[in-house]
Amino acid sequence: MGEIDMPGATPLGNSSGTPPDPAAPATVVVDTQGIVRGWSAGAERLLGYAYWEVVGRPATGLLGSDADLEGGFPAALGGRSKRILLRHRDGRCVPAHVRAYPSCDSEGNAQQFVVATPWEHPLPEQLPPDGETTEEAFAQCHVPLMVYDSRLLALRASAGAVRELGLTEEQMRGRRVTDILPPHICRTVEDGMRRAFTTGEPEKFHVRGRPRPDAPEGVWAVTVSPLKTPAGQVRHVQVTALDVTEQHAARERLALLNDISTQVGSTLDVMRTAQEMADVTVGRLADFVTVDLLDSLFRGAEPRPSATGTVALRRAAQQSILPGVPEAVIRPGDVDYYPESTPPVRCVTTGRSSLHRSLDQAIRDWQRADPERSGVVGAFGIHSIMVIPLRARGITLGVAVLVRHRRQDPFEEDDLLLAEEIGARAAVAVDNARRYTLARTTALALQRSLLPRRVAAQDAVETAHRYLPARTRAGLGGDWFDVIPLSGARVALVVGDVVGHGLRASATMGRLRTAVRTLADVDLPADELLVHLDDLVTHLAAEEDTTQDPESDLGISTDLIATCLYVVYDPVERRCTAATAGHPPPAVVTPYGVAEFVDVPAGPPLGVGGLPFETAEWELPPGSLLTLYTDGLLQGTEQDLDKGLTALRRRLEHSSPSLEATCDDLIQSLLTAQPQDDVALLLARTRALDADQVATWELPSDPATVAHARAEILARLTQWRLHEVAFTTELVASELVTNAIRYGQPPIRLRLIRDTALLCEVSDGSSTAPHLRRARTFDEGGRGLLLVAQCAERWGTRHHTGGKTIWAQIGLPDGREQAGSRP
């Protein structure tokens, strides 16, 4: 309030000689006795008293005649603001808001600091009557407002209600809402009024519709407020309606964009992603939606416009508010060819959207070029069309057409902007699905090319197999299986899994499968084969570390790890040998239906390096079922490993005699519809060679025994009726036995096996392997293995704990390969 005059002080506000501030408040200091001790320039301006006229005098002399302050002034104010009349120097009353604040002077004595503010409003006696003011305010209110009685009949209507409803107040008075508004709005409003009469509490809700037939559809926020008597009884209700169409439309647009972001692209399937866009858009923005993508996109090529003008578009999705999508002229998956002049083709070519009415020249030209679609436009009353490009990463993928025929309001520019945003977001999801599909197809083609297209012919086991790629965004894994024929009528069964997904895992899988076949061809024991395979994985990992681009994959390097199970079955000895590198154990089902898992010594995964592997060997009756699998089969049960193994054993104990049916049963019962990991499954039912299919002779280390061996061979081949190969077999056996006697060590054993081919094996106690060499013209030896290689289809050496075995495979004439009886 400016300066405060204390005893002995100069007057406030104009001590400097400057004119008083007209906006300065009127402030007064009053002591505890009610005597004025301070007087500001604002107070002088408000009441006209000079400083010397009031200071030292009672403050009550400043009050108007009607001021009734119990307890004196200003203590009666008690810190509250109160409107009172003050007395001006000329005798008139000045209305003012006055508030007193307790304070102290410089000596610590209590006093009151009073602030007075002029009250500019007219005095009560100058106001017009309350009823007249209320009537004017209600009649001129621009907000739609109506008053209803307990019978729900209209009593009053504001100017805003008259404007929106198109009826005068007299026309609406005494009528119910059902006589004024559409039925669906009436029920909602009248229900709200009834609740307000019953509960005495306001009701708030939204309604959508047209307040009058010629008005556009809008959204209204309705408030029903009870009007109560002084006794608290609800006598009338007041209904207020605010047009919130724009706010509601904005919220709907944001909600639609949010749903597009969250619901479109839930999978990495192109067709499903396009259908999600159509499903979300129909009913909220359009009555009928089609999504067409360039046909080249589905062939894995980069989408490009046609050079001929006509564009082939494949229908990816369509949806309608009508059941069965009757507006569509083609089905999803069909290809349609659009002429160059049509809006979809111009949209694809230019990448720009367009908004049309059904009477536009562009739509008429399209109808003339496509009579079938022209019939749809007329039959369903299509009146508004938007054509939106689907563009992502600078590439036009296709086009979406949005149509209205049931909703009367045509599309506006705001709808076009919204549709463009929807198309842009959906296009990114479609492009992600396209790129994923292309990468997955490439990886799957690579993986299938690396897996065996057909199982190699052999007679030791009957086999069936399944391979299922993962159905996740992580991509394909590195699971594989193989069946490798070995010497001695044996067979190797292999299942492996490269940790990880994608092309890297598939390529690594192919290298490991090739390495296993190579190592198996040299007849390495199972444990030694895994040692060599472990070394290979370690070298591959080292190569990747040295050749990896430091900027690729964000600089993240992952270890190359794989698991492998290698099983060898011998149908002659009827025994199995197995070694594992971190792989789940094989399951065996006996001919009596008992399933169990073989306790193969656990070895480290491939790639760990430096650790040994051990083998397990057991006898296997003919007709037993061997089950080799990857961990994806167990993870499909959504359980831990133990529960997965239990479920697998339970299914195997009730397996079908058919291996193919057993494969199908295991896949269907243990896996979900969308496997999270690749699955490789290999079933093998063992067979055994009859005793009359194998002939074995123990030979002394004496050159004279070669003739005896030839005679025994000739006799057995005669018994087997294999006269055609007798000479070849005698020659091969003679050379092998001679080499064993000359260069090997006892004991020497000769064995013939009659299977799909005739196998001749000579074993000795030496571990020195023979090798082919070129004999010179006058050399007396060195031609034995050359003769064997020329006469036999295949030959080779395998080592074992007792020495080595040289074997040769001799083909049988057509129709003479007798496999003997098979249990």
JSON list of C-alpha atoms in Angstrom, two decimals, residues 409-561:
[
{"chain": "A", "resi": 409, "resn": "ASP", "atom": "CA", "xyz": [-20.82, -38.59, -44.46]},
{"chain": "A", "resi": 410, "resn": "PRO", "atom": "CA", "xyz": [-18.23, -38.54, -47.26]},
{"chain": "A", "resi": 411, "resn": "PHE", "atom": "CA", "xyz": [-14.52, -38.71, -46.62]},
{"chain": "A", "resi": 412, "resn": "GLU", "atom": "CA", "xyz": [-12.90, -35.35, -45.85]},
{"chain": "A", "resi": 413, "resn": "GLU", "atom": "CA", "xyz": [-9.34, -34.11, -46.07]},
{"chain": "A", "resi": 414, "resn": "ASP", "atom": "CA", "xyz": [-8.80, -34.99, -42.40]},
{"chain": "A", "resi": 415, "resn": "ASP", "atom": "CA", "xyz": [-9.86, -38.56, -43.18]},
{"chain": "A", "resi": 416, "resn": "LEU", "atom": "CA", "xyz": [-7.36, -38.65, -46.03]},
{"chain": "A", "resi": 417, "resn": "LEU", "atom": "CA", "xyz": [-4.54, -37.54, -43.73]},
{"chain": "A", "resi": 418, "resn": "LEU", "atom": "CA", "xyz": [-5.57, -40.19, -41.21]},
{"chain": "A", "resi": 419, "resn": "ALA", "atom": "CA", "xyz": [-5.69, -42.87, -43.89]},
{"chain": "A", "resi": 420, "resn": "GLU", "atom": "CA", "xyz": [-2.23, -41.87, -45.13]},
{"chain": "A", "resi": 421, "resn": "GLU", "atom": "CA", "xyz": [-0.84, -42.28, -41.63]},
{"chain": "A", "resi": 422, "resn": "ILE", "atom": "CA", "xyz": [-2.55, -45.66, -41.32]},
{"chain": "A", "resi": 423, "resn": "GLY", "atom": "CA", "xyz": [-1.13, -46.71, -44.68]},
{"chain": "A", "resi": 424, "resn": "ALA", "atom": "CA", "xyz": [2.38, -45.61, -43.72]},
{"chain": "A", "resi": 425, "resn": "ARG", "atom": "CA", "xyz": [2.33, -47.56, -40.46]},
{"chain": "A", "resi": 426, "resn": "ALA", "atom": "CA", "xyz": [0.78, -50.64, -42.03]},
{"chain": "A", "resi": 427, "resn": "ALA", "atom": "CA", "xyz": [3.28, -50.50, -44.91]},
{"chain": "A", "resi": 428, "resn": "VAL", "atom": "CA", "xyz": [6.20, -50.74, -42.49]},
{"chain": "A", "resi": 429, "resn": "ALA", "atom": "CA", "xyz": [4.65, -53.84, -40.92]},
{"chain": "A", "resi": 430, "resn": "VAL", "atom": "CA", "xyz": [3.98, -55.37, -44.36]},
{"chain": "A", "resi": 431, "resn": "ASP", "atom": "CA", "xyz": [7.53, -54.63, -45.49]},
{"chain": "A", "resi": 432, "resn": "ASN", "atom": "CA", "xyz": [8.94, -56.18, -42.33]},
{"chain": "A", "resi": 433, "resn": "ALA", "atom": "CA", "xyz": [6.86, -59.29, -43.00]},
{"chain": "A", "resi": 434, "resn": "ARG", "atom": "CA", "xyz": [7.99, -59.31, -46.63]},
{"chain": "A", "resi": 435, "resn": "ARG", "atom": "CA", "xyz": [11.66, -59.02, -45.76]},
{"chain": "A", "resi": 436, "resn": "TYR", "atom": "CA", "xyz": [11.36, -61.66, -43.06]},
{"chain": "A", "resi": 437, "resn": "THR", "atom": "CA", "xyz": [9.53, -64.01, -45.41]},
{"chain": "A", "resi": 438, "resn": "LEU", "atom": "CA", "xyz": [12.21, -63.55, -48.06]},
{"chain": "A", "resi": 439, "resn": "ALA", "atom": "CA", "xyz": [15.03, -64.17, -45.58]},
{"chain": "A", "resi": 440, "resn": "ARG", "atom": "CA", "xyz": [13.25, -67.16, -44.08]},
{"chain": "A", "resi": 441, "resn": "THR", "atom": "CA", "xyz": [12.54, -68.66, -47.49]},
{"chain": "A", "resi": 442, "resn": "THR", "atom": "CA", "xyz": [16.19, -68.26, -48.42]},
{"chain": "A", "resi": 443, "resn": "ALA", "atom": "CA", "xyz": [17.38, -69.84, -45.19]},
{"chain": "A", "resi": 444, "resn": "LEU", "atom": "CA", "xyz": [14.85, -72.66, -45.50]},
{"chain": "A", "resi": 445, "resn": "ALA", "atom": "CA", "xyz": [15.93, -73.37, -49.08]},
{"chain": "A", "resi": 446, "resn": "LEU", "atom": "CA", "xyz": [19.57, -73.41, -47.96]},
{"chain": "A", "resi": 447, "resn": "GLN", "atom": "CA", "xyz": [18.81, -75.66, -45.03]},
{"chain": "A", "resi": 448, "resn": "ARG", "atom": "CA", "xyz": [16.73, -78.11, -47.05]},
{"chain": "A", "resi": 449, "resn": "SER", "atom": "CA", "xyz": [19.47, -78.25, -49.67]},
{"chain": "A", "resi": 450, "resn": "LEU", "atom": "CA", "xyz": [21.91, -79.21, -46.93]},
{"chain": "A", "resi": 451, "resn": "LEU", "atom": "CA", "xyz": [19.65, -81.86, -45.38]},
{"chain": "A", "resi": 452, "resn": "PRO", "atom": "CA", "xyz": [19.40, -85.30, -47.03]},
{"chain": "A", "resi": 453, "resn": "ARG", "atom": "CA", "xyz": [16.73, -85.28, -49.71]},
{"chain": "A", "resi": 454, "resn": "ARG", "atom": "CA", "xyz": [16.37, -89.03, -49.38]},
{"chain": "A", "resi": 455, "resn": "VAL", "atom": "CA", "xyz": [17.79, -91.50, -46.90]},
{"chain": "A", "resi": 456, "resn": "ALA", "atom": "CA", "xyz": [20.65, -93.58, -48.27]},
{"chain": "A", "resi": 457, "resn": "ALA", "atom": "CA", "xyz": [19.73, -97.15, -49.19]},
{"chain": "A", "resi": 458, "resn": "GLN", "atom": "CA", "xyz": [20.79, -99.68, -46.57]},
{"chain": "A", "resi": 459, "resn": "ASP", "atom": "CA", "xyz": [19.32, -102.80, -45.00]},
{"chain": "A", "resi": 460, "resn": "ALA", "atom": "CA", "xyz": [20.34, -102.48, -41.38]},
{"chain": "A", "resi": 461, "resn": "VAL", "atom": "CA", "xyz": [17.38, -100.38, -40.24]},
{"chain": "A", "resi": 462, "resn": "GLU", "atom": "CA", "xyz": [14.01, -99.16, -41.46]},
{"chain": "A", "resi": 463, "resn": "THR", "atom": "CA", "xyz": [13.85, -95.39, -41.05]},
{"chain": "A", "resi": 464, "resn": "ALA", "atom": "CA", "xyz": [11.39, -92.48, -40.96]},
{"chain": "A", "resi": 465, "resn": "HIS", "atom": "CA", "xyz": [12.18, -88.85, -40.29]},
{"chain": "A", "resi": 466, "resn": "ARG", "atom": "CA", "xyz": [10.69, -85.38, -39.88]},
{"chain": "A", "resi": 467, "resn": "TYR", "atom": "CA", "xyz": [12.14, -81.90, -39.98]},
{"chain": "A", "resi": 468, "resn": "LEU", "atom": "CA", "xyz": [10.06, -78.88, -38.85]},
{"chain": "A", "resi": 469, "resn": "PRO", "atom": "CA", "xyz": [11.50, -75.35, -39.04]},
{"chain": "A", "resi": 470, "resn": "ALA", "atom": "CA", "xyz": [10.77, -72.92, -36.22]},
{"chain": "A", "resi": 471, "resn": "ARG", "atom": "CA", "xyz": [7.82, -70.55, -36.57]},
{"chain": "A", "resi": 472, "resn": "THR", "atom": "CA", "xyz": [9.33, -67.59, -34.75]},
{"chain": "A", "resi": 473, "resn": "ARG", "atom": "CA", "xyz": [10.92, -64.29, -35.73]},
{"chain": "A", "resi": 474, "resn": "ALA", "atom": "CA", "xyz": [14.29, -65.64, -34.65]},
{"chain": "A", "resi": 475, "resn": "GLY", "atom": "CA", "xyz": [14.46, -67.57, -37.92]},
{"chain": "A", "resi": 476, "resn": "LEU", "atom": "CA", "xyz": [15.49, -71.09, -38.80]},
{"chain": "A", "resi": 477, "resn": "GLY", "atom": "CA", "xyz": [17.82, -73.08, -36.60]},
{"chain": "A", "resi": 478, "resn": "GLY", "atom": "CA", "xyz": [20.66, -75.45, -37.35]},
{"chain": "A", "resi": 479, "resn": "ASP", "atom": "CA", "xyz": [19.05, -78.86, -36.65]},
{"chain": "A", "resi": 480, "resn": "TRP", "atom": "CA", "xyz": [19.99, -81.77, -38.91]},
{"chain": "A", "resi": 481, "resn": "PHE", "atom": "CA", "xyz": [19.89, -85.54, -39.19]},
{"chain": "A", "resi": 482, "resn": "ASP", "atom": "CA", "xyz": [21.53, -88.13, -41.43]},
{"chain": "A", "resi": 483, "resn": "VAL", "atom": "CA", "xyz": [21.61, -91.85, -42.17]},
{"chain": "A", "resi": 484, "resn": "ILE", "atom": "CA", "xyz": [25.05, -93.03, -43.36]},
{"chain": "A", "resi": 485, "resn": "PRO", "atom": "CA", "xyz": [25.73, -96.59, -44.61]},
{"chain": "A", "resi": 486, "resn": "LEU", "atom": "CA", "xyz": [29.00, -97.99, -43.23]},
{"chain": "A", "resi": 487, "resn": "SER", "atom": "CA", "xyz": [31.12, -100.97, -44.07]},
{"chain": "A", "resi": 488, "resn": "GLY", "atom": "CA", "xyz": [30.19, -104.36, -42.72]},
{"chain": "A", "resi": 489, "resn": "ALA", "atom": "CA", "xyz": [26.46, -103.73, -43.38]},
{"chain": "A", "resi": 490, "resn": "ARG", "atom": "CA", "xyz": [26.46, -101.26, -40.49]},
{"chain": "A", "resi": 491, "resn": "VAL", "atom": "CA", "xyz": [24.68, -97.92, -40.45]},
{"chain": "A", "resi": 492, "resn": "ALA", "atom": "CA", "xyz": [25.34, -94.63, -38.66]},
{"chain": "A", "resi": 493, "resn": "LEU", "atom": "CA", "xyz": [22.43, -92.55, -37.36]},
{"chain": "A", "resi": 494, "resn": "VAL", "atom": "CA", "xyz": [23.22, -88.89, -36.70]},
{"chain": "A", "resi": 495, "resn": "VAL", "atom": "CA", "xyz": [21.24, -86.01, -35.17]},
{"chain": "A", "resi": 496, "resn": "GLY", "atom": "CA", "xyz": [22.72, -82.59, -34.40]},
{"chain": "A", "resi": 497, "resn": "ASP", "atom": "CA", "xyz": [21.78, -79.04, -33.49]},
{"chain": "A", "resi": 498, "resn": "VAL", "atom": "CA", "xyz": [23.73, -75.81, -34.01]},
{"chain": "A", "resi": 499, "resn": "VAL", "atom": "CA", "xyz": [22.90, -73.28, -31.32]},
{"chain": "A", "resi": 500, "resn": "GLY", "atom": "CA", "xyz": [21.30, -70.15, -32.76]},
{"chain": "A", "resi": 501, "resn": "HIS", "atom": "CA", "xyz": [19.07, -69.24, -35.68]},
{"chain": "A", "resi": 502, "resn": "GLY", "atom": "CA", "xyz": [19.38, -67.76, -39.12]},
{"chain": "A", "resi": 503, "resn": "LEU", "atom": "CA", "xyz": [21.63, -68.25, -42.11]},
{"chain": "A", "resi": 504, "resn": "ARG", "atom": "CA", "xyz": [24.74, -68.59, -39.93]},
{"chain": "A", "resi": 505, "resn": "ALA", "atom": "CA", "xyz": [23.27, -71.56, -38.09]},
{"chain": "A", "resi": 506, "resn": "SER", "atom": "CA", "xyz": [22.07, -73.16, -41.34]},
{"chain": "A", "resi": 507, "resn": "ALA", "atom": "CA", "xyz": [25.45, -72.73, -43.05]},
{"chain": "A", "resi": 508, "resn": "THR", "atom": "CA", "xyz": [27.28, -74.14, -40.01]},
{"chain": "A", "resi": 509, "resn": "MET", "atom": "CA", "xyz": [24.90, -77.07, -39.96]},
{"chain": "A", "resi": 510, "resn": "GLY", "atom": "CA", "xyz": [25.75, -77.86, -43.59]},
{"chain": "A", "resi": 511, "resn": "ARG", "atom": "CA", "xyz": [29.49, -77.82, -42.87]},
{"chain": "A", "resi": 512, "resn": "LEU", "atom": "CA", "xyz": [29.10, -80.09, -39.85]},
{"chain": "A", "resi": 513, "resn": "ARG", "atom": "CA", "xyz": [26.92, -82.56, -41.72]},
{"chain": "A", "resi": 514, "resn": "THR", "atom": "CA", "xyz": [29.49, -82.76, -44.50]},
{"chain": "A", "resi": 515, "resn": "ALA", "atom": "CA", "xyz": [32.25, -83.27, -41.95]},
{"chain": "A", "resi": 516, "resn": "VAL", "atom": "CA", "xyz": [30.34, -86.08, -40.23]},
{"chain": "A", "resi": 517, "resn": "ARG", "atom": "CA", "xyz": [29.83, -87.91, -43.51]},
{"chain": "A", "resi": 518, "resn": "THR", "atom": "CA", "xyz": [33.53, -87.52, -44.35]},
{"chain": "A", "resi": 519, "resn": "LEU", "atom": "CA", "xyz": [34.65, -88.80, -40.97]},
{"chain": "A", "resi": 520, "resn": "ALA", "atom": "CA", "xyz": [32.14, -91.64, -41.11]},
{"chain": "A", "resi": 521, "resn": "ASP", "atom": "CA", "xyz": [33.51, -92.75, -44.48]},
{"chain": "A", "resi": 522, "resn": "VAL", "atom": "CA", "xyz": [36.88, -93.42, -42.89]},
{"chain": "A", "resi": 523, "resn": "ASP", "atom": "CA", "xyz": [35.11, -95.59, -40.27]},
{"chain": "A", "resi": 524, "resn": "LEU", "atom": "CA", "xyz": [36.26, -93.65, -37.23]},
{"chain": "A", "resi": 525, "resn": "PRO", "atom": "CA", "xyz": [34.87, -94.88, -33.90]},
{"chain": "A", "resi": 526, "resn": "ALA", "atom": "CA", "xyz": [32.06, -92.75, -32.49]},
{"chain": "A", "resi": 527, "resn": "ASP", "atom": "CA", "xyz": [34.14, -91.09, -29.78]},
{"chain": "A", "resi": 528, "resn": "GLU", "atom": "CA", "xyz": [37.03, -90.28, -32.14]},
{"chain": "A", "resi": 529, "resn": "LEU", "atom": "CA", "xyz": [34.62, -88.89, -34.71]},
{"chain": "A", "resi": 530, "resn": "LEU", "atom": "CA", "xyz": [33.22, -86.42, -32.14]},
{"chain": "A", "resi": 531, "resn": "VAL", "atom": "CA", "xyz": [36.76, -85.39, -31.18]},
{"chain": "A", "resi": 532, "resn": "HIS", "atom": "CA", "xyz": [37.53, -84.47, -34.78]},
{"chain": "A", "resi": 533, "resn": "LEU", "atom": "CA", "xyz": [34.16, -82.74, -35.10]},
{"chain": "A", "resi": 534, "resn": "ASP", "atom": "CA", "xyz": [34.85, -80.75, -31.94]},
{"chain": "A", "resi": 535, "resn": "ASP", "atom": "CA", "xyz": [38.17, -79.61, -33.42]},
{"chain": "A", "resi": 536, "resn": "LEU", "atom": "CA", "xyz": [36.38, -78.53, -36.59]},
{"chain": "A", "resi": 537, "resn": "VAL", "atom": "CA", "xyz": [33.85, -76.40, -34.67]},
{"chain": "A", "resi": 538, "resn": "THR", "atom": "CA", "xyz": [36.67, -74.78, -32.70]},
{"chain": "A", "resi": 539, "resn": "HIS", "atom": "CA", "xyz": [38.48, -73.90, -35.93]},
{"chain": "A", "resi": 540, "resn": "LEU", "atom": "CA", "xyz": [35.29, -72.55, -37.51]},
{"chain": "A", "resi": 541, "resn": "ALA", "atom": "CA", "xyz": [34.71, -70.31, -34.48]},
{"chain": "A", "resi": 542, "resn": "ALA", "atom": "CA", "xyz": [38.29, -69.05, -34.67]},
{"chain": "A", "resi": 543, "resn": "GLU", "atom": "CA", "xyz": [37.87, -68.26, -38.38]},
{"chain": "A", "resi": 544, "resn": "GLU", "atom": "CA", "xyz": [34.68, -66.31, -37.70]},
{"chain": "A", "resi": 545, "resn": "ASP", "atom": "CA", "xyz": [36.38, -64.29, -34.97]},
{"chain": "A", "resi": 546, "resn": "THR", "atom": "CA", "xyz": [39.23, -63.28, -37.29]},
{"chain": "A", "resi": 547, "resn": "THR", "atom": "CA", "xyz": [37.04, -62.50, -40.31]},
{"chain": "A", "resi": 548, "resn": "GLN", "atom": "CA", "xyz": [34.11, -60.84, -38.53]},
{"chain": "A", "resi": 549, "resn": "ASP", "atom": "CA", "xyz": [33.45, -57.22, -39.45]},
{"chain": "A", "resi": 550, "resn": "PRO", "atom": "CA", "xyz": [33.80, -55.24, -36.21]},
{"chain": "A", "resi": 551, "resn": "GLU", "atom": "CA", "xyz": [30.86, -53.07, -37.24]},
{"chain": "A", "resi": 552, "resn": "SER", "atom": "CA", "xyz": [28.53, -55.96, -38.04]},
{"chain": "A", "resi": 553, "resn": "ASP", "atom": "CA", "xyz": [25.95, -57.17, -35.58]},
{"chain": "A", "resi": 554, "resn": "LEU", "atom": "CA", "xyz": [26.74, -54.16, -33.41]},
{"chain": "A", "resi": 555, "resn": "GLY", "atom": "CA", "xyz": [30.10, -55.70, -32.58]},
{"chain": "A", "resi": 556, "resn": "ILE", "atom": "CA", "xyz": [28.51, -58.56, -30.67]},
{"chain": "A", "resi": 557, "resn": "SER", "atom": "CA", "xyz": [30.21, -61.93, -31.08]},
{"chain": "A", "resi": 558, "resn": "THR", "atom": "CA", "xyz": [28.51, -65.17, -30.12]},
{"chain": "A", "resi": 559, "resn": "ASP", "atom": "CA", "xyz": [30.23, -68.50, -29.54]},
{"chain": "A", "resi": 560, "resn": "LEU", "atom": "CA", "xyz": [29.78, -71.25, -32.08]},
{"chain": "A", "resi": 561, "resn": "ILE", "atom": "CA", "xyz": [28.29, -74.18, -30.18]}
]
